[in-house]
Coordinates of C-alpha atoms and ligand atoms in Angstrom, one line a residue:
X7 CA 54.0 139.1 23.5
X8 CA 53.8 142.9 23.9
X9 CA 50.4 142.8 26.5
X10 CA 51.6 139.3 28.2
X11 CA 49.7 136.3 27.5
X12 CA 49.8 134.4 24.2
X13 CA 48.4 131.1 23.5
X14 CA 49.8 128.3 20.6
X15 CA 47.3 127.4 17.6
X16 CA 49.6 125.2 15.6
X17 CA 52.8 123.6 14.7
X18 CA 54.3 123.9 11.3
X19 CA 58.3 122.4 10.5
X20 CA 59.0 122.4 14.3
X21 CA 57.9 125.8 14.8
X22 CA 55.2 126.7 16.9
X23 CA 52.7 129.6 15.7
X24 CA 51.1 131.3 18.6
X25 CA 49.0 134.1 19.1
X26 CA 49.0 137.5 20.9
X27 CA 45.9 138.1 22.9
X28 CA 45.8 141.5 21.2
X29 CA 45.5 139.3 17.6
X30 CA 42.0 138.5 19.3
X31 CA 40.9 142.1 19.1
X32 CA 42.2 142.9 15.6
X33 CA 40.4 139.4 14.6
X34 CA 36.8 141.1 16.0
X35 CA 37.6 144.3 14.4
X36 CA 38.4 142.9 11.2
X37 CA 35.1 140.6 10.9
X38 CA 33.0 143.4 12.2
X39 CA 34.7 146.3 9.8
X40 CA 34.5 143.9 6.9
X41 CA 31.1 142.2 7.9
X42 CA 29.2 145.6 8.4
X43 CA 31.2 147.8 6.2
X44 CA 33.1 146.2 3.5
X45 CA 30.6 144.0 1.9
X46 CA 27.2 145.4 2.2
X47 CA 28.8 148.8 0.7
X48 CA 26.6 149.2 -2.8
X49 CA 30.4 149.2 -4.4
X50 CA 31.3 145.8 -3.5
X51 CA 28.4 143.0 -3.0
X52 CA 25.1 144.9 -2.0
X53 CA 21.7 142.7 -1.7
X54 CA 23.0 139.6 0.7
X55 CA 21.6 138.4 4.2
X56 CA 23.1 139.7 7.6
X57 CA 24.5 136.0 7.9
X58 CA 26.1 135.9 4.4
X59 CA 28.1 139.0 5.2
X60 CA 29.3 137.7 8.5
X61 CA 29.8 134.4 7.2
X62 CA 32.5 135.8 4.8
X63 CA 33.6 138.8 7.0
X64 CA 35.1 135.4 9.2
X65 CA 36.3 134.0 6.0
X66 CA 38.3 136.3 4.8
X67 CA 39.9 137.1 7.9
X68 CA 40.7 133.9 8.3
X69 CA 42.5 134.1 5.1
X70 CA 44.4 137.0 5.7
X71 CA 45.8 135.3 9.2
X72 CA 47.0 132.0 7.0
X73 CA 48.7 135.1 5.0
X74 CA 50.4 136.4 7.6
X75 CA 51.4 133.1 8.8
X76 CA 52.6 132.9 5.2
X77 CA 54.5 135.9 5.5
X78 CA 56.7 134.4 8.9
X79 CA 57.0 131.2 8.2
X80 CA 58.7 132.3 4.8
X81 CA 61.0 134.4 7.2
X82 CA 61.4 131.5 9.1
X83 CA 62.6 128.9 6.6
X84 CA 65.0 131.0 4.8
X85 CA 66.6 131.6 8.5
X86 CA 66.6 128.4 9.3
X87 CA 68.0 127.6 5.9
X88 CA 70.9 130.2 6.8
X89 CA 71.5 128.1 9.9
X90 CA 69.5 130.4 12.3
X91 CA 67.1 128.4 14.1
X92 CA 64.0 129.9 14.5
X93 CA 60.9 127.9 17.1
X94 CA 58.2 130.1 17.7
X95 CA 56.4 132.8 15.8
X96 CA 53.9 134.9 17.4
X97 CA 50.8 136.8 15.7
X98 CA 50.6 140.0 17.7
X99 CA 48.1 143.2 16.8
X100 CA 50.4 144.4 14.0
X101 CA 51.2 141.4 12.4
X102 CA 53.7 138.8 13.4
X103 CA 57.0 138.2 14.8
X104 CA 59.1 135.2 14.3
X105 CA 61.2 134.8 17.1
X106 CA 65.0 134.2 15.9
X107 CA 67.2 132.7 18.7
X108 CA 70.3 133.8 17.4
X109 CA 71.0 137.4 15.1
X110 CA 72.0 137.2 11.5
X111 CA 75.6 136.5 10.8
X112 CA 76.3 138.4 7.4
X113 CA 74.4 141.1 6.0
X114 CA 73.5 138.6 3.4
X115 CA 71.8 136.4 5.8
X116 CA 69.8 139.2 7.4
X117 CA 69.1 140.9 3.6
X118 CA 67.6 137.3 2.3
X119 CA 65.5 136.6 5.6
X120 CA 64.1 140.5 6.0
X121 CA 63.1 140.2 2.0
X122 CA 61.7 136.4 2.0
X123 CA 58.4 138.1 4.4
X124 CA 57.2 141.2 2.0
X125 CA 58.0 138.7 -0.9
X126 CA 55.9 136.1 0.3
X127 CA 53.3 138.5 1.0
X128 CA 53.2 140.4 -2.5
X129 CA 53.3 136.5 -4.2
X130 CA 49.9 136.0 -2.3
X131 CA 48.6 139.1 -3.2
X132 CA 49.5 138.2 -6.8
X133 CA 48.0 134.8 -6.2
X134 CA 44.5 136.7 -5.2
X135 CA 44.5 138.9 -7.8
X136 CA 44.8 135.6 -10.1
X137 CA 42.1 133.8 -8.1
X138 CA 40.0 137.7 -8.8
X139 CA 40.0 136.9 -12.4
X140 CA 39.5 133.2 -12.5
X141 CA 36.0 134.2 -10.4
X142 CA 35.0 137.0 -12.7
X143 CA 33.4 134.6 -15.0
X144 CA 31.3 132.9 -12.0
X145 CA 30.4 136.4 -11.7
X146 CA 29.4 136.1 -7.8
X147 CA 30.1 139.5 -6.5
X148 CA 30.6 138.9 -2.4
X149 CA 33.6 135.9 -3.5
X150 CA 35.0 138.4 -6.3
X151 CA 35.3 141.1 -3.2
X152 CA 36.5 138.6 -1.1
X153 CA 39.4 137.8 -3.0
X154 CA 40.3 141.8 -4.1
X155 CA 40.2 142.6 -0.6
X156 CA 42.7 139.6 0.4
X157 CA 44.9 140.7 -2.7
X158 CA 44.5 144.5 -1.5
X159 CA 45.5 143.3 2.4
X160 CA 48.5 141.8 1.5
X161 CA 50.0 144.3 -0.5
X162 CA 49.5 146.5 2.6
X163 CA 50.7 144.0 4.4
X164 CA 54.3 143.9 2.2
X165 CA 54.0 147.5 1.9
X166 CA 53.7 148.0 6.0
X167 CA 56.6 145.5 6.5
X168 CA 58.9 147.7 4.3
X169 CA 58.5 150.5 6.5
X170 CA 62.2 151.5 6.6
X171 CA 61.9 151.4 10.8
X172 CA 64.4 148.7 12.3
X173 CA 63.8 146.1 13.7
X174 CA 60.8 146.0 10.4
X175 CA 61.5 143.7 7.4
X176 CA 62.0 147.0 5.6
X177 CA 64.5 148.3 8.5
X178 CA 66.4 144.9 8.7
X179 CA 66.8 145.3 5.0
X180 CA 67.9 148.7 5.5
X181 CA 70.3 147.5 8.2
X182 CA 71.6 145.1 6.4
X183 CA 72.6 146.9 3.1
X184 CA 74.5 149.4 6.3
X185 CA 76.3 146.7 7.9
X186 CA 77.4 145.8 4.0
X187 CA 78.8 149.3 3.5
X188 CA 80.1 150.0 6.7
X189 CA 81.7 146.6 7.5
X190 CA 80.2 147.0 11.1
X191 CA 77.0 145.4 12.7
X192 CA 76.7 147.4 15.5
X193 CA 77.1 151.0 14.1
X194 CA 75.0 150.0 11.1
X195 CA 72.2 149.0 14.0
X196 CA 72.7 152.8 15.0
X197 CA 72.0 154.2 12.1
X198 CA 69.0 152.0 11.2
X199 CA 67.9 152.2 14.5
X200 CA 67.9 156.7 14.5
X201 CA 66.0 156.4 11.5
X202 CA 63.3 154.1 12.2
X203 CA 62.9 156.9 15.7
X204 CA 63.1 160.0 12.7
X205 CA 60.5 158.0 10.6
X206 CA 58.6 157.0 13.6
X207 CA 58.2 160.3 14.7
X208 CA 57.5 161.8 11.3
X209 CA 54.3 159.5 11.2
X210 CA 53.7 160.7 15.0
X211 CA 53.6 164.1 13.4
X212 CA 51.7 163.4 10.8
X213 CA 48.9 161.3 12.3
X214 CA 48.1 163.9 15.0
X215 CA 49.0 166.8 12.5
X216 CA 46.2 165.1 10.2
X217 CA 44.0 165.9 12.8
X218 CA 44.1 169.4 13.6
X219 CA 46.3 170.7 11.0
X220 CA 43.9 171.4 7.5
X221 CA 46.8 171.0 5.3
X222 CA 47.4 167.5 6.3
X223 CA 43.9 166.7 6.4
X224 CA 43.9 163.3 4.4
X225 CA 47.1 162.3 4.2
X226 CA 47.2 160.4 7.3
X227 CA 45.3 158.9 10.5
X228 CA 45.6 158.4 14.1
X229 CA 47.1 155.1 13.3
X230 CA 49.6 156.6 12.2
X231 CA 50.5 158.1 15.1
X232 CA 50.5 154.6 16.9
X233 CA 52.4 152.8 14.4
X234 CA 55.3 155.9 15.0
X235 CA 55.0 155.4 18.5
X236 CA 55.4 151.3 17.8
X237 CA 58.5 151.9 15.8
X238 CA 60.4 154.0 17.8
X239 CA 60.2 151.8 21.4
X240 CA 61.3 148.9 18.6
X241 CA 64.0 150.4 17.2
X242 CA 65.2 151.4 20.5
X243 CA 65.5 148.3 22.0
X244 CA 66.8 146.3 19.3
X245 CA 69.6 148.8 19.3
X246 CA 70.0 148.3 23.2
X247 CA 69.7 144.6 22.4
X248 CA 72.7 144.5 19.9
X249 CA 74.7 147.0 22.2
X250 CA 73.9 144.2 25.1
X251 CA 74.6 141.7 22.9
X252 CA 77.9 142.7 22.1
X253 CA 79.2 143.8 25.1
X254 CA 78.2 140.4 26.8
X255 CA 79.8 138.4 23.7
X256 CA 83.1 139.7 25.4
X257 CA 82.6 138.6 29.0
X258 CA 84.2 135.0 29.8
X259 CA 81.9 133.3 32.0
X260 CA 83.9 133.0 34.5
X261 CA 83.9 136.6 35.5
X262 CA 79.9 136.8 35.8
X263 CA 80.4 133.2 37.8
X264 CA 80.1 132.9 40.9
X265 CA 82.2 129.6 41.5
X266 CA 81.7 129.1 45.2
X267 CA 78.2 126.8 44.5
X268 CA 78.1 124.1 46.7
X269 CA 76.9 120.9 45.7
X270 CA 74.7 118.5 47.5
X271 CA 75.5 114.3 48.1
X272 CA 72.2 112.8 46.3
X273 CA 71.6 110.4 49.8
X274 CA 71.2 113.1 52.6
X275 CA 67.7 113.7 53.6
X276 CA 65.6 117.0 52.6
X277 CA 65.9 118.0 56.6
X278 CA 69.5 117.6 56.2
X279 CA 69.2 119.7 52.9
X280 CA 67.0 122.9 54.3
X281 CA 69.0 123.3 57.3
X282 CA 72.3 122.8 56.2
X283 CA 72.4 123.9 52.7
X284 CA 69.0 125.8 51.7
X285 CA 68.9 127.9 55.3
X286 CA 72.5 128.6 56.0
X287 CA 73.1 129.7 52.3
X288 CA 69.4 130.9 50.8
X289 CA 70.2 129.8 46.9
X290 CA 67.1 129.0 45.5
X291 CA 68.6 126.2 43.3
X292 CA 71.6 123.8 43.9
X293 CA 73.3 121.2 41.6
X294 CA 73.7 117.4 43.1
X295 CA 76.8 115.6 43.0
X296 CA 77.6 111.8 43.1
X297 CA 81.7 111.1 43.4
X298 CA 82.4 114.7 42.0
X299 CA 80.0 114.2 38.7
X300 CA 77.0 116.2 38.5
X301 CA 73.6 114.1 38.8
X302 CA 71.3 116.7 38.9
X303 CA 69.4 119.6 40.1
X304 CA 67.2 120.6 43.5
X305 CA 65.7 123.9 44.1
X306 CA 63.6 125.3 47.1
X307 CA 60.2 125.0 44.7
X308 CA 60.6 120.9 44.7
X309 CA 61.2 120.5 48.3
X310 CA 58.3 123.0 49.0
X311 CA 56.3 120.6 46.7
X312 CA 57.0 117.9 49.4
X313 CA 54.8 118.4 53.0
X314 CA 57.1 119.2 55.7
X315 CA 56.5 116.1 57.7
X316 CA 57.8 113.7 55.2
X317 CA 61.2 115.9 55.0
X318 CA 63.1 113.1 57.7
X319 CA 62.6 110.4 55.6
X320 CA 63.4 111.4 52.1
X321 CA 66.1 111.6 50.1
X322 CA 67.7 114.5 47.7
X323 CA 68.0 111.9 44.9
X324 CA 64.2 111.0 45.0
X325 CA 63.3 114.8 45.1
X326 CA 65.7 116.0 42.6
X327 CA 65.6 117.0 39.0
X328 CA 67.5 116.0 36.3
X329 CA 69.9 117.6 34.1
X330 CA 68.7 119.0 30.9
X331 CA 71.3 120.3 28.9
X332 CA 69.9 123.6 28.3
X333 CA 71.0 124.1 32.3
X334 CA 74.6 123.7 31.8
X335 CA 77.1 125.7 30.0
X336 CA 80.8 125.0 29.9
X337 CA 83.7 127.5 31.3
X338 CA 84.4 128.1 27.2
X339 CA 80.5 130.1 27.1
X340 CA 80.2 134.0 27.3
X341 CA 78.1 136.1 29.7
X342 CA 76.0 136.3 26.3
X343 CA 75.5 132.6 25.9
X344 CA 74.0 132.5 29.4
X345 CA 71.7 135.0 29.2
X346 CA 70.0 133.0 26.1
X347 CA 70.5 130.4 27.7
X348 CA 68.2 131.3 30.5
X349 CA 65.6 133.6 28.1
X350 CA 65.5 129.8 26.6
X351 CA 64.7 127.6 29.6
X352 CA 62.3 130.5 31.1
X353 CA 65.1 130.2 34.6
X354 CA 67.1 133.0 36.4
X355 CA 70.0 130.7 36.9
X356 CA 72.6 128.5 34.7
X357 CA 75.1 125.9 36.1
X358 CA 78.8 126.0 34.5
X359 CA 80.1 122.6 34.2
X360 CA 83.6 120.9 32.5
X361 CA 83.9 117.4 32.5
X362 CA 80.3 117.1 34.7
X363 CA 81.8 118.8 37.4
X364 CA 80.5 122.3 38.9
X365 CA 83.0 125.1 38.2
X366 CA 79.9 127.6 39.6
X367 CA 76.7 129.1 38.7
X368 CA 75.4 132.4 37.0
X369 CA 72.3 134.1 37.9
X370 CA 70.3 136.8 36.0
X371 CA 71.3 139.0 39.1
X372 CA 75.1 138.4 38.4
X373 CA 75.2 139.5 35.3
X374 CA 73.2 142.5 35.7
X375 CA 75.5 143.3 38.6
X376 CA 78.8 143.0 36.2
X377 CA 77.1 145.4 33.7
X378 CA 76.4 148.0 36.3
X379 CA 80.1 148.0 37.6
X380 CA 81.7 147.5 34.3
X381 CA 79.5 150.2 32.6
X382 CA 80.4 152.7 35.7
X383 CA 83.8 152.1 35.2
X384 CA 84.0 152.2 31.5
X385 CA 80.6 154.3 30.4
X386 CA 81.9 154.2 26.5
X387 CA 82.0 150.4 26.9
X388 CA 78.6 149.5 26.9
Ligands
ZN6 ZN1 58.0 140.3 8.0

């Protein structure tokens, strides 16, 4: 998510857990720190075979990923019990992020889903702990470790979480108790949003401070300083993203609409099609009409798909796609609605329809266009 490519692992209620490529390297890290460090250490369970050690390194960091999965999906269910539909969560190099397709309604909502994570997380620590003392009479050392260092990582996990940096579980719930006292979401973003930069910074200062400065010495690490520096761009733009959010909420589609969108008869031929509509008016995608009800949609991609010599003879209706409802919104939407609309369907472009009939379109180019004119006009706006 944050270095591009991600790939799914599993489905779990509807919701699809993927992982971050960078998940790969904290995965190798883990089984080689635990693997040559944690478990041969004379401390924890001396006097076992290279293979033992790496065998278990890979299963407890297994482990700790169905924790962290753990840890989201609880997120996940108590937002979609609040009527906040969330599909995807994604395992990235600090943890996980479930992906929420709408905000939080009530600072309620967003206090009971920001909690439900570290809670799930200190409950499996708890449950470790538990499973710690049931093995002590077994007495084998390496599962006893094992199991203290799973309790141990997910009390770090909870712990990190808490961090009071928006948009962290421990910001959100910070945020949220804000937007309860100040009655407003967006100025209670502000606030949570310049502390998590102030904390961020503070563990900027302290991780490189712990390096040069003697008095610091030990009380902190160069991951500190990344973690600060992973905060702040967060908190920064999940401010801009509420701020954006709001603004948009109170744009009527039809200003960020462009209504003159021509539609296409489904029986004229793809020549017909390039020349006439694709050439003289270069939109990459245009809605087909039958009698004055929309039937579908073709874009330059599917007649590029077609070779060039077999453009006389077919039709726009054989080419075209059809209509999902994700790519039509109705003249009732905001400018807001249609920009998750197209983050959702992974397109630049949404059709605006009432009663099947094309009132215009909005492109990703539109709406950036309106916020630069509107935000000229009226800085304090936006
Ligand atoms: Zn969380």
């Amino acid at each position: 998510m944050f270095w591009g490519g991600s790939f799914k692992v599993l489905k779990i209620k509807g919701i699809t857990i993927s992982i971050d490529l960078s998940w790969l390297i904290i995965f190798g890290l883990f089984v080689f720190l635990l693997a040559q460090t944690y478990f041969p250490n004379p401390q924890v369970a001396p006097g076992h075979t290279i293979g033992t050690y790496w065998l278990f390194a890979t299963i407890t960091t297994l482990l700790f990923f169905a924790s962290v999965v753990v840890h989201e999906l609880s997120h996940a269910l108590v937002a979609r019990r609040r009527g906040i539909p969330i599909s995807q969560i994604t395992l990235f190099i600090f943890g996980g992020v479930a992906q929420m397709e709408d905000e939080p309604r009530t600072p309620g909502d967003e206090f009971t889903m920001a909690i439900a994570g570290p809670l799930a997380s200190i409950g499996v620590a708890i449950l470790f702990y538990g499973i710690t003392q049931l093995a002590l009479p077994i007495g084998s050392r390496i599962l006893i470790a094992m199991f203290v260092y799973l309790a141990f990582i997910n009390a770090v996990l909870a712990v990190f979480n808490l961090l009071p940096g928006f948009p962290m579980d421990g910001g959100r719930v910070f945020r949220s108790l804000l937007w309860k006292v100040m009655g407003d979401m967006r100025r209670a973003t502000l606030v949570a949003s310049l502390t998590g930069q102030v904390f961020g910074w503070g563990l900027i200062v302290l991780g490189i401070g712990s390096l040069f400065l003697p008095a610091l010495r030990g009380y902190g690490s160069i991951w500190f300083a990344l973690i600060g520096w992973f905060l702040i761009s967060a908190a920064r733009s999940s401010y801009q993203q509420v701020v954006l959010r709001e603004t948009l909420q109170r744009v009527p589609i039809r200003e960020v609409m462009s209504p003159d969108v021509q539609a296409v008869p489904p029986d004229i031929t793809l020549e017909r099609l390039v020349a006439e509509y694709f050439l003289r008016e270069s939109p990459s995608t245009l809605p087909v009409e039958r009698d004055g009800a929309l039937a579908g949609v073709i874009s330059v991609e599917d007649v590029r798909a077609i070779p060039r010599e077999r453009w006389p003879a077919m039709l726009v209706v054989e080419v075209m796609k059809p209509l999902e409802e994700e790519q039509v919104l109705s003249i009732n939407n905001d400018a807001w609605d249609a920009t998750n609309r197209m983050a959702q369907s992974r397109s630049d472009r949404v059709l605006v329809a009432e009663n099947r009939h094309v009132e215009g379109i909005v492109t990703r180019g539109s709406i950036m266009r309106w916020l630069q004119t509107h935000t000229r006009l009226a800085p304090g706006e936006a």
